[in-house]
Each structure stands twice: as C-alpha cells, then as structure tokens.
Short mmCIF file of C-alpha atoms and ligand atoms in Angstrom, two decimals:
data_model
loop_
_atom_site.label_atom_id
_atom_site.label_comp_id
_atom_site.label_asym_id
_atom_site.label_seq_id
_atom_site.Cartn_x
_atom_site.Cartn_y
_atom_site.Cartn_z
CA MET A 17 4.40 -39.12 -28.23
CA ASN A 18 6.62 -38.02 -31.02
CA ARG A 19 8.35 -34.99 -29.53
CA ALA A 20 10.20 -34.33 -32.76
CA ALA A 21 6.91 -33.25 -34.23
CA ALA A 22 6.51 -30.39 -31.74
CA PRO A 23 7.97 -26.98 -32.59
CA ALA A 24 11.55 -26.36 -31.55
CA PRO A 25 11.39 -24.91 -28.03
CA SER A 26 12.82 -21.46 -27.64
CA PRO A 27 14.17 -20.41 -24.24
CA SER A 28 12.30 -17.09 -24.15
CA ARG A 29 9.03 -18.77 -24.99
CA GLY A 30 9.44 -21.56 -22.48
CA ARG A 31 6.21 -20.70 -20.73
CA LEU A 32 4.27 -21.69 -23.77
CA ARG A 33 6.08 -24.84 -24.75
CA PRO A 34 3.62 -27.65 -25.42
CA ALA A 35 3.50 -30.13 -22.55
CA GLY A 36 5.85 -33.07 -22.85
CA SER A 37 3.12 -35.61 -22.36
CA LEU A 38 -0.54 -35.48 -23.17
CA ARG A 39 -3.01 -36.57 -20.56
CA ILE A 40 -6.08 -36.29 -22.70
CA PRO A 41 -8.88 -38.70 -21.90
CA ALA A 42 -10.08 -40.75 -24.84
CA HIS A 43 -13.30 -39.44 -26.35
CA ARG A 44 -15.53 -42.26 -25.21
CA ALA A 45 -18.62 -40.09 -25.23
CA SER A 46 -18.34 -39.24 -28.86
CA SER A 47 -16.98 -42.54 -30.16
CA ALA A 48 -20.44 -44.07 -30.46
CA THR A 49 -21.49 -41.23 -32.70
CA LEU A 50 -18.30 -41.58 -34.63
CA ALA A 51 -18.41 -45.36 -34.94
CA GLY A 52 -19.76 -45.32 -38.49
CA ALA A 53 -17.58 -42.48 -39.62
CA TYR A 54 -15.08 -44.53 -41.51
CA PRO A 55 -13.11 -41.64 -43.08
CA PHE A 56 -11.61 -40.54 -39.79
CA LEU A 57 -10.34 -43.99 -38.96
CA ALA A 58 -8.51 -44.47 -42.21
CA GLY A 59 -5.42 -42.74 -43.48
CA SER A 60 -2.05 -41.81 -42.13
CA PRO A 61 -1.44 -39.64 -39.07
CA CYS A 62 -0.82 -35.95 -39.67
CA THR A 63 2.58 -35.36 -38.09
CA THR A 64 3.82 -32.41 -40.15
CA GLY A 65 4.33 -29.17 -38.24
CA ALA A 66 3.59 -27.94 -34.75
CA LEU A 67 1.66 -30.13 -32.37
CA VAL A 68 -2.04 -29.25 -32.14
CA GLY A 69 -3.28 -32.08 -29.98
CA VAL A 70 -4.56 -35.60 -30.14
CA ASP A 71 -6.29 -37.39 -32.97
CA ALA A 72 -9.49 -38.45 -31.21
CA MET A 73 -9.79 -41.60 -33.29
CA THR A 74 -6.28 -42.96 -32.98
CA GLY A 75 -5.00 -41.29 -29.80
CA GLY A 76 -1.88 -40.29 -31.75
CA PRO A 77 -0.50 -36.77 -32.13
CA PHE A 78 -1.99 -34.39 -34.67
CA CYS A 79 0.29 -31.71 -36.04
CA PHE A 80 -0.33 -28.90 -38.49
CA ASP A 81 1.75 -26.58 -40.59
CA PRO A 82 -0.12 -25.16 -43.56
CA TRP A 83 3.05 -24.29 -45.47
CA ALA A 84 4.66 -27.70 -45.06
CA LEU A 85 1.40 -29.47 -45.91
CA TYR A 86 0.99 -27.25 -48.94
CA ALA A 87 4.54 -28.03 -50.04
CA ALA A 88 3.79 -31.74 -49.58
CA GLY A 89 0.78 -31.47 -51.89
CA GLU A 90 -1.69 -32.14 -49.06
CA LEU A 91 -3.27 -28.69 -49.34
CA THR A 92 -4.14 -26.58 -52.36
CA ASN A 93 -3.43 -23.36 -50.41
CA PRO A 94 -2.30 -22.54 -46.85
CA ASN A 95 -5.52 -20.72 -45.84
CA ALA A 96 -7.91 -22.09 -43.23
CA VAL A 97 -11.44 -21.42 -42.04
CA LEU A 98 -12.44 -22.20 -38.46
CA ALA A 99 -16.14 -22.26 -37.57
CA GLY A 100 -17.96 -23.19 -34.36
CA VAL A 101 -20.44 -21.89 -31.80
CA ILE A 102 -19.27 -19.42 -29.17
CA GLY A 103 -17.14 -20.74 -26.35
CA GLN A 104 -15.96 -23.91 -28.07
CA GLY A 105 -12.31 -22.93 -28.22
CA LYS A 106 -11.91 -21.34 -31.66
CA SER A 107 -9.86 -18.41 -30.40
CA ALA A 108 -7.84 -20.69 -28.14
CA LEU A 109 -6.96 -22.79 -31.18
CA ALA A 110 -6.11 -19.75 -33.29
CA LYS A 111 -3.90 -18.38 -30.50
CA SER A 112 -2.05 -21.60 -29.99
CA LEU A 113 -1.52 -22.10 -33.74
CA ALA A 114 -0.07 -18.59 -33.69
CA VAL A 115 2.16 -19.01 -30.65
CA ARG A 116 3.43 -22.42 -31.71
CA ALA A 117 4.13 -21.14 -35.23
CA ILE A 118 6.10 -18.23 -33.76
CA ALA A 119 8.20 -20.75 -31.86
CA SER A 120 9.33 -22.06 -35.23
CA GLY A 121 10.09 -18.65 -36.69
CA ARG A 122 6.76 -17.69 -38.26
CA ARG A 123 5.11 -14.29 -37.77
CA VAL A 124 1.54 -13.44 -37.00
CA TYR A 125 -0.75 -10.50 -37.78
CA VAL A 126 -4.15 -9.97 -36.22
CA PRO A 127 -5.49 -7.03 -38.22
CA GLY A 128 -8.55 -6.48 -36.03
CA ASP A 129 -9.24 -7.85 -32.56
CA PRO A 130 -12.65 -6.52 -31.49
CA LYS A 131 -12.51 -8.13 -28.04
CA GLY A 132 -8.93 -7.19 -27.13
CA GLU A 133 -8.25 -10.81 -26.22
CA TRP A 134 -5.08 -11.12 -28.32
CA SER A 135 -3.14 -8.37 -26.54
CA PRO A 136 -1.85 -10.54 -23.67
CA VAL A 137 -0.83 -13.17 -26.23
CA ALA A 138 1.14 -10.62 -28.27
CA GLU A 139 2.80 -9.27 -25.14
CA THR A 140 3.87 -12.75 -24.07
CA VAL A 141 5.68 -13.37 -27.36
CA ASP A 142 7.26 -9.88 -27.38
CA GLY A 143 4.92 -8.74 -30.10
CA VAL A 144 3.38 -5.33 -30.76
CA VAL A 145 -0.10 -4.23 -29.75
CA VAL A 146 -1.66 -1.19 -31.38
CA ARG A 147 -4.66 -0.02 -29.37
CA LEU A 148 -7.17 2.15 -31.16
CA GLY A 149 -10.20 3.76 -29.64
CA PRO A 150 -11.78 7.10 -28.78
CA GLY A 151 -9.66 8.89 -26.22
CA LEU A 152 -6.65 6.62 -26.72
CA PRO A 153 -3.43 8.30 -27.85
CA THR A 154 -2.76 6.11 -30.92
CA ARG A 155 -3.49 7.47 -34.37
CA LEU A 156 -3.08 5.62 -37.67
CA ASN A 157 -2.83 7.78 -40.76
CA PRO A 158 -4.65 6.00 -43.60
CA LEU A 159 -2.65 8.07 -46.12
CA ASP A 160 0.70 6.75 -44.92
CA ALA A 161 2.80 5.81 -47.92
CA HIS A 162 4.53 3.00 -46.02
CA GLY A 163 7.82 3.69 -47.67
CA ALA A 164 6.39 3.52 -51.19
CA ALA A 165 7.51 6.09 -53.72
CA ARG A 166 5.03 8.95 -53.96
CA ASP A 167 3.61 7.96 -57.32
CA MET A 168 3.18 4.40 -56.06
CA ALA A 169 1.21 5.58 -53.03
CA HIS A 170 -1.52 7.34 -54.98
CA GLY A 171 -3.48 4.24 -56.05
CA PRO A 172 -3.54 2.57 -52.61
CA ARG A 173 -4.51 5.89 -50.98
CA LEU A 174 -7.40 6.35 -53.37
CA ARG A 175 -8.60 2.79 -52.89
CA LEU A 176 -8.43 3.07 -49.13
CA LEU A 177 -10.20 6.45 -48.89
CA ALA A 178 -12.86 5.22 -51.30
CA ALA A 179 -13.38 2.17 -49.08
CA LEU A 180 -13.59 4.37 -45.95
CA ALA A 181 -16.14 6.64 -47.63
CA GLU A 182 -18.16 3.65 -48.82
CA LEU A 183 -18.09 2.21 -45.33
CA THR A 184 -19.51 5.30 -43.71
CA LEU A 185 -21.90 6.06 -46.61
CA ARG A 186 -23.02 2.44 -46.78
CA ARG A 187 -23.12 2.56 -50.54
CA GLU A 188 -20.76 2.57 -53.48
CA LEU A 189 -19.27 5.87 -54.58
CA ARG A 190 -20.73 7.46 -57.67
CA PRO A 191 -18.29 8.13 -60.51
CA ALA A 192 -18.36 11.90 -59.84
CA GLU A 193 -17.58 11.28 -56.16
CA ARG A 194 -14.69 9.04 -57.04
CA GLU A 195 -13.33 11.73 -59.32
CA GLY A 196 -13.74 14.33 -56.58
CA LEU A 197 -11.89 12.09 -54.16
CA GLU A 198 -9.08 11.50 -56.60
CA ALA A 199 -8.72 15.25 -57.18
CA ALA A 200 -8.64 15.89 -53.43
CA ILE A 201 -5.96 13.27 -52.85
CA THR A 202 -3.88 14.54 -55.74
CA SER A 203 -4.06 18.07 -54.37
CA VAL A 204 -2.83 17.07 -50.90
CA GLU A 205 -0.12 14.76 -52.19
CA ILE A 206 2.13 17.73 -52.85
CA ARG A 207 2.72 17.72 -49.08
CA PRO A 208 5.31 15.29 -47.75
CA ASP A 209 2.98 13.45 -45.32
CA PRO A 210 -0.63 14.24 -46.13
CA THR A 211 -3.30 13.32 -43.61
CA LEU A 212 -6.97 12.53 -43.78
CA SER A 213 -7.73 15.99 -42.32
CA ASP A 214 -5.91 17.55 -45.30
CA ALA A 215 -7.94 15.46 -47.74
CA VAL A 216 -11.23 16.33 -46.04
CA GLU A 217 -10.34 20.02 -46.14
CA ALA A 218 -9.63 19.68 -49.85
CA LEU A 219 -13.04 18.09 -50.30
CA ALA A 220 -14.95 20.90 -48.55
CA PRO A 221 -18.17 21.17 -50.54
CA GLY A 222 -18.99 24.00 -52.83
CA THR A 223 -22.46 24.56 -54.08
CA ALA A 224 -22.57 21.39 -56.16
CA ASP A 225 -24.25 18.38 -54.61
CA ASP A 226 -21.79 15.86 -55.95
CA GLY A 227 -19.23 16.13 -53.20
CA ARG A 228 -21.45 16.77 -50.18
CA ASP A 229 -22.16 13.17 -49.17
CA LEU A 230 -18.54 12.26 -49.65
CA TYR A 231 -17.36 15.21 -47.61
CA PHE A 232 -19.66 14.48 -44.69
CA ALA A 233 -18.85 10.76 -44.82
CA LEU A 234 -15.12 11.38 -44.46
CA ARG A 235 -15.56 14.32 -42.10
CA ARG A 236 -16.99 11.86 -39.60
CA LEU A 237 -13.44 10.54 -39.24
CA VAL A 238 -12.07 14.01 -38.56
CA ARG A 239 -14.70 15.83 -36.53
CA GLY A 240 -17.45 13.32 -35.83
CA ASP A 241 -17.70 10.33 -33.55
CA LEU A 242 -14.68 8.66 -35.16
CA ALA A 243 -12.39 11.67 -34.71
CA GLY A 244 -8.97 11.31 -33.15
CA MET A 245 -8.04 7.90 -34.52
CA PHE A 246 -7.32 8.37 -38.23
CA ASP A 247 -7.06 12.14 -38.72
CA GLY A 248 -3.45 12.96 -37.92
CA PRO A 249 0.06 11.63 -38.50
CA SER A 250 0.58 8.06 -37.33
CA THR A 251 1.83 7.86 -33.75
CA GLN A 252 3.19 4.38 -34.15
CA VAL A 253 5.61 3.04 -36.70
CA LEU A 254 4.70 -0.54 -37.32
CA ASP A 255 7.54 -2.95 -36.89
CA HIS A 256 7.57 -5.54 -39.65
CA ALA A 257 10.01 -7.72 -37.73
CA ALA A 258 7.80 -8.16 -34.65
CA PRO A 259 6.79 -11.80 -34.13
CA MET A 260 3.16 -10.80 -33.61
CA THR A 261 1.27 -7.60 -34.36
CA VAL A 262 -2.23 -7.12 -33.02
CA LEU A 263 -4.59 -4.26 -33.71
CA ASP A 264 -6.62 -4.13 -30.49
CA LEU A 265 -10.01 -2.62 -31.29
CA SER A 266 -11.72 -3.37 -27.99
CA GLY A 267 -11.78 0.38 -27.25
CA LEU A 268 -14.27 0.80 -30.09
CA GLY A 269 -16.93 -1.16 -28.24
CA SER A 270 -19.78 -2.37 -30.39
CA ASP A 271 -19.42 0.36 -33.02
CA ASP A 272 -19.28 -1.71 -36.20
CA ASP A 273 -18.56 1.32 -38.41
CA ALA A 274 -15.51 2.23 -36.36
CA LEU A 275 -14.42 -1.38 -36.35
CA ALA A 276 -14.68 -1.58 -40.13
CA VAL A 277 -12.88 1.74 -40.63
CA ALA A 278 -10.06 0.73 -38.29
CA THR A 279 -9.69 -2.65 -39.94
CA ALA A 280 -9.66 -1.05 -43.39
CA CYS A 281 -6.89 1.33 -42.25
CA ALA A 282 -4.97 -1.56 -40.75
CA SER A 283 -5.39 -3.48 -43.97
CA SER A 284 -3.46 -0.88 -45.94
CA TRP A 285 -0.56 -1.30 -43.57
CA LEU A 286 -0.98 -5.05 -43.77
CA GLU A 287 -0.87 -4.95 -47.57
CA HIS A 288 2.47 -3.27 -47.33
CA ALA A 289 3.72 -5.64 -44.64
CA ILE A 290 2.67 -8.63 -46.75
CA ALA A 291 4.62 -7.37 -49.72
CA THR A 292 7.83 -7.08 -47.70
CA GLY A 293 9.81 -9.64 -45.76
CA THR A 294 10.18 -13.31 -46.43
CA ALA A 295 9.07 -15.04 -43.21
CA LYS A 296 6.01 -17.25 -43.41
CA ARG A 297 3.11 -15.43 -41.79
CA TRP A 298 -0.32 -16.12 -40.40
CA VAL A 299 -2.94 -13.41 -40.85
CA ILE A 300 -5.70 -14.20 -38.38
CA TYR A 301 -9.18 -12.74 -38.64
CA ASP A 302 -10.69 -13.71 -35.28
CA GLU A 303 -14.36 -12.72 -35.08
CA ALA A 304 -14.26 -12.46 -38.87
CA TRP A 305 -18.04 -12.55 -39.02
CA ARG A 306 -18.11 -9.04 -37.54
CA LEU A 307 -15.59 -7.74 -40.04
CA MET A 308 -17.34 -9.44 -42.92
CA ARG A 309 -20.54 -7.48 -42.42
CA SER A 310 -18.90 -4.72 -44.36
CA VAL A 311 -18.76 -5.18 -48.11
CA PRO A 312 -15.78 -2.85 -48.74
CA LEU A 313 -13.83 -4.82 -46.14
CA VAL A 314 -14.66 -8.14 -47.73
CA ARG A 315 -13.47 -6.65 -51.00
CA ARG A 316 -10.20 -5.60 -49.40
CA MET A 317 -9.79 -9.00 -47.79
CA GLN A 318 -10.23 -10.64 -51.15
CA ALA A 319 -7.58 -8.41 -52.72
CA GLN A 320 -5.27 -9.22 -49.83
CA TRP A 321 -5.81 -12.94 -50.22
CA LYS A 322 -4.82 -12.69 -53.86
CA LEU A 323 -1.68 -10.90 -52.77
CA SER A 324 -1.07 -13.52 -50.06
CA ARG A 325 -0.51 -16.25 -52.61
CA ALA A 326 2.71 -14.69 -53.77
CA TYR A 327 4.09 -14.02 -50.29
CA GLY A 328 3.70 -17.16 -48.20
CA ILE A 329 0.79 -15.87 -46.14
CA ALA A 330 -1.69 -18.24 -44.51
CA ASN A 331 -5.00 -16.58 -43.69
CA LEU A 332 -7.21 -17.90 -40.91
CA LEU A 333 -10.85 -16.89 -40.98
CA VAL A 334 -12.77 -17.47 -37.74
CA LEU A 335 -16.56 -17.62 -37.98
CA HIS A 336 -19.36 -18.81 -35.73
CA ARG A 337 -21.55 -20.41 -38.31
CA LEU A 338 -21.85 -20.37 -42.04
CA SER A 339 -25.09 -18.38 -41.91
CA ASP A 340 -22.89 -15.47 -40.73
CA LEU A 341 -22.31 -15.03 -44.43
CA ASP A 342 -25.92 -13.92 -44.81
CA ALA A 343 -24.88 -10.66 -43.18
CA VAL A 344 -22.40 -10.04 -46.00
CA GLY A 345 -25.06 -10.03 -48.69
CA ARG A 346 -27.93 -11.94 -50.20
CA ALA A 347 -27.21 -15.16 -52.08
CA GLY A 348 -26.16 -14.20 -55.59
CA SER A 349 -24.98 -10.72 -54.63
CA GLU A 350 -21.46 -9.57 -55.49
CA ALA A 351 -20.50 -9.27 -51.82
CA ARG A 352 -21.75 -12.73 -51.04
CA ALA A 353 -19.84 -14.17 -53.97
CA LEU A 354 -16.68 -12.50 -52.66
CA ALA A 355 -17.18 -13.97 -49.18
CA GLU A 356 -17.87 -17.40 -50.62
CA GLY A 357 -14.74 -17.02 -52.69
CA LEU A 358 -12.73 -16.48 -49.49
CA LEU A 359 -14.16 -19.67 -48.03
CA ALA A 360 -13.53 -21.63 -51.20
CA ASP A 361 -9.95 -20.46 -50.94
CA CYS A 362 -9.50 -22.20 -47.58
CA SER A 363 -8.03 -25.61 -48.22
CA THR A 364 -8.21 -26.50 -44.50
CA ARG A 365 -11.66 -26.43 -42.93
CA ILE A 366 -11.80 -26.78 -39.17
CA VAL A 367 -15.30 -27.16 -37.80
CA TYR A 368 -16.11 -27.03 -34.10
CA ARG A 369 -19.54 -27.79 -32.70
CA GLN A 370 -22.40 -26.41 -34.79
CA GLU A 371 -26.05 -25.92 -33.92
CA SER A 372 -28.28 -28.48 -35.60
CA ASP A 373 -29.94 -25.85 -37.81
CA GLN A 374 -26.53 -25.08 -39.32
CA LEU A 375 -25.55 -28.59 -40.29
CA ASP A 376 -26.71 -28.67 -43.89
CA LEU A 377 -25.45 -25.22 -44.66
CA THR A 378 -22.10 -26.12 -43.13
CA ARG A 379 -21.96 -29.32 -45.09
CA THR A 380 -22.58 -27.66 -48.45
CA ALA A 381 -20.48 -24.55 -47.79
CA LEU A 382 -17.47 -26.55 -46.63
CA GLY A 383 -17.91 -29.62 -48.82
CA LEU A 384 -18.31 -32.12 -45.96
CA SER A 385 -19.58 -35.67 -46.37
CA THR A 386 -22.74 -36.67 -44.48
CA ALA A 387 -20.64 -38.69 -42.02
CA GLU A 388 -18.48 -35.64 -41.38
CA ARG A 389 -21.56 -33.46 -40.95
CA ASP A 390 -23.07 -35.84 -38.42
CA VAL A 391 -20.09 -35.50 -36.12
CA LEU A 392 -20.52 -31.76 -35.70
CA THR A 393 -23.27 -31.63 -33.09
CA ALA A 394 -21.45 -34.05 -30.80
CA LEU A 395 -18.09 -32.34 -30.57
CA PRO A 396 -17.00 -31.37 -27.05
CA ARG A 397 -15.19 -28.12 -26.32
CA GLY A 398 -11.71 -27.94 -27.83
CA THR A 399 -12.45 -30.69 -30.35
CA GLY A 400 -12.97 -30.13 -34.04
CA LEU A 401 -13.30 -31.82 -37.37
CA TRP A 402 -10.28 -31.01 -39.54
CA LYS A 403 -11.05 -31.46 -43.20
CA MET A 404 -8.28 -31.19 -45.73
CA PRO A 405 -8.51 -32.21 -49.38
CA ARG A 406 -7.00 -35.63 -48.81
CA ARG A 407 -7.62 -36.33 -45.14
CA THR A 408 -10.10 -35.78 -42.33
CA HIS A 409 -9.32 -35.95 -38.62
CA VAL A 410 -11.21 -35.31 -35.41
CA VAL A 411 -8.74 -33.51 -33.18
CA HIS A 412 -8.74 -32.59 -29.53
CA HIS A 413 -6.74 -29.41 -29.20
CA HIS A 414 -4.34 -29.71 -26.30
CA LEU A 415 -3.45 -26.65 -24.26
CA SER A 416 -0.63 -26.51 -21.72
CA ALA A 417 -1.46 -24.97 -18.33
CA ALA A 418 0.36 -21.77 -19.30
CA GLU A 419 -1.56 -21.51 -22.57
CA LEU A 420 -4.84 -22.22 -20.84
CA ALA A 421 -4.23 -19.35 -18.42
CA LEU A 422 -3.19 -17.03 -21.23
CA PHE A 423 -6.09 -17.88 -23.55
CA ASP A 424 -8.82 -17.98 -20.91
CA THR A 425 -11.63 -15.86 -22.32
CA ASP A 426 -14.08 -17.23 -19.74
CA ALA A 427 -12.16 -15.26 -17.09
CA ALA A 428 -12.42 -12.13 -19.23
CA MET A 429 -16.16 -12.71 -19.56
CA ARG A 430 -16.50 -13.14 -15.82
CA GLY A 431 -14.65 -9.85 -15.35
CA THR A 432 -16.97 -7.97 -17.70
CA PRO A 433 -19.59 -5.96 -15.84
N1 ADP B 518 -8.72 -27.21 -26.00
C1 ADP B 518 -9.18 -26.66 -24.89
N2 ADP B 518 -9.03 -27.29 -23.71
C2 ADP B 518 -9.48 -26.74 -22.55
N3 ADP B 518 -10.10 -25.53 -22.49
C3 ADP B 518 -10.29 -24.87 -23.62
C4 ADP B 518 -9.84 -25.41 -24.87
N4 ADP B 518 -10.17 -24.54 -25.83
C5 ADP B 518 -10.77 -23.50 -25.22
N5 ADP B 518 -10.85 -23.69 -23.90
C6 ADP B 518 -11.41 -22.76 -22.93
O1 ADP B 518 -12.71 -22.42 -23.38
C7 ADP B 518 -12.98 -21.04 -23.23
C8 ADP B 518 -13.57 -20.47 -24.48
O2 ADP B 518 -12.64 -20.60 -25.53
P1 ADP B 518 -12.53 -19.57 -26.72
O3 ADP B 518 -11.35 -20.00 -27.52
O4 ADP B 518 -12.54 -18.17 -26.25
O5 ADP B 518 -13.88 -19.87 -27.51
P2 ADP B 518 -14.46 -19.24 -28.85
O6 ADP B 518 -13.39 -18.41 -29.47
O7 ADP B 518 -14.84 -20.42 -29.67
O8 ADP B 518 -15.66 -18.45 -28.43
C9 ADP B 518 -11.64 -20.39 -22.84
O9 ADP B 518 -11.73 -19.91 -21.55
C10 ADP B 518 -10.61 -21.45 -23.00
O10 ADP B 518 -9.67 -21.37 -21.96
MG1 MG B 519 -13.37 -16.36 -29.87
#
C-alpha cells in the first residue's frame, strides 16, 4: 500500500492513525454483479488525499481530499452527498473523513448532531462539544453579534429571528410581521448584548392582531417548551480554532421543532465561523434528512453553501434515500428546488446500499448511469459507489480497530432502552 497517500500521522492522534496494512477481503460476492460495470474498472486510481479504504475493483488504495481534487480539476466543487439505508456505515465514513482530515490540519463543524454520536469523536480529537437540551446548562443567544460591528449585526439578527419565527409558526412571515420584528430588534439593539427575551418583550402584543402570532411563536423559546436554551446570554464562547466543533442535540429527543431551532441558531454562529479563519473546513450535516424537513433551515443551508464557496468549505450532506427530499416540499415547490440545488452542488456523490424502490430516483437525482445504479442494491456494509464528474469507484471504507470502537453506533443502539 502506498503509505505516502495516508494523512501525516500526528502523535496526539495516534489512536486513530489508519492501519499500516489493509486486510480487507476481496469483494467476491459482489464482483459477479459488478462484472458488466465497465466504468469502475477503467481509469486511474484515486490517490489524492487521506486514505479512505480499498478500491473494490482493483484492490488498490482509494484516497479522497475534496480540496485537492477540486484544485486538480477533478471536482467542480468540494461538496459531497452521502446516501444509504440505515446502518450501512454512512456516519462511520463521515467521522473517519473528519478525523483523517483533522490529522492533516483541516477543521470540522457538525452544526447539528441529533443522535449525540459525534461527541466522543470530538472529544478524542480535542474538539469542542456544545450540548443543548431542556435542563442542560448551555444557552446559545441567537442575537449574538459574533464580533461584528453593531450595524453589521442587524441584518443577520433579523434573518435569524425571522427564520426562528417561521419555524415555529410553520409559515412565512407576513410583511407586517416582518416589520414588527425589525422594529423590535432595532429597539433592543440599543443594549450592548440583547437577548431573545428582550426582543420578545419588545414584541408584546397590543390590541392589533398583526403581532400576536409572531409574539407567541417566539415566546415559545422564552417561556414555552423550548425555554432555557436560547433565551439568555450565551454560556459558551465558541472557539474558532478548535479542530472539531459539534452541536450535540441528542438532549432534544425527537422534537423536530427544537432541533430545527437549535440548528438555525447554530447556523448563525457557523456563518460567522465560515467567514473567519483560513483553514480548510468540513461542515457535516449527519442526519441531514431530519434537518431538511424545515424549509427555513434549507434556505439557511443554501445561503451558507453560497458563502462556503468563497471560504474553502466542503459541505457533506448525509441522507438515507433521495425520497427524503419529499419531506422538504412537493416537486416544483420553492423549498424542493432549494434542496435539489444543494444536491446539484455536490460534485462528489457517495451512494451506499439503497432499497430497490429508490433506485430510479437515486439514479436521476444523482446522475448515475444504469450500470452504476445496478450496483447499489448489492453493496455490503461499509462499501459505497463514489461518483465524481470524471471517475467512479466502488470503495470499501477501511476502519482501524480504534476507529471502529469510537464510531460504533450499534453499541449505542444496544445501550438504548
Ligand atoms: N467500513 C466499516 N467496516 C466495519 N464496520 C463498519 C463500517 N462502517 C460502519 N460500520 C459499523 O456499522 C455500524 C453502523 O454504522 P453507521 O455509520 O452508524 O451507519 P449509518 O450512519 O449508515 O446508519 C457501526 O456500528 C459501525 O461500527
Ligand atoms: Mg448515521
């Protein structure tokens, strides 16, 4: 194996160094299915970047670095989508891409981890975990200016509070509501560090109907079931230099509203983090299908992806299946178009096993050939089709023993009552 292709080992991360030799059995079971799939047998090996695993067709190493491949003209952007049925190893792949990228100086943000499975990974690489949930001590203030001058903070604050209100109202704000919100924010911005509680107080409804819905929508974050997480000064200053930052939302349980609100708040911090610093960074949306149920969030993600282009960010979107997008909006709707735009913006498409009823949708959504599509039902765990504009590989993701122990979500499932 070409060891030079693996990331430079770092002494403090020794536990997660990729194994020196790969003892991966050849994929005999799937080779019959793959026999006619000429595209995977042709072409040069992909040896740029950190080691991912073994090319199932050639037995050679397969490496990946979206920035280097982009610079080499192999990719049209550094973003990637990763889709596959539950339990196939999507998160394990995302985590090892993250850890191995950190070993070569990259940074990683996970702006919403609904299962809390990234926290041990962040702790292992000396990263930061922000845990949000009812009863937990952490608060994030969505009105934080993040170091921006006061007049620069107004627009982002308005956009974020509008998104939070739209999330809890489940509809777009009416023009009069937007105006009311803007007036409320302006009135509290005379304070040095305004909070959401201040803004909600300023919105307290009079006799007019216009502000009532808005007031009750945002009050939910201050007095209702979402109280205690976003309604005071931030308790944690986010460290832009940390190798990995994870927003652990497992304390929110299955509350999708809370999840969306927390992710929206995190996204404002992320926007700021993206616009500062020069290191190459992964932004990983594990369980993205849950986040993408919320239209205001998809809108924010799209804005962030536009921003990413200028700042060397590679986004990784993890989905189960392409029909997850149905939850975003009906075909032809604005929300759906936004979500499809995010996918179209992923130059690397990694597809793990798909159910047979998903094959055609996957093929059209990700631009696969029929031969590539036909591989998808036969893929064993940890093995995926990697489609890039100029090359396709079937790759078995190799995990070292230390990584396997760290990424083992089966154990977490067994521990769940
Ligand atoms: N490449 C791999 N080799 C061996 N085991 C793997 C591999 N990828 C994942 N696993 C194991 O499979 C289980 C499920 O993986 P996970 O990444 O959580 O799946 P998903 O995110 O697709 O639901 C984990 O316990 C993990 O340890
Ligand atoms: Mg997962």
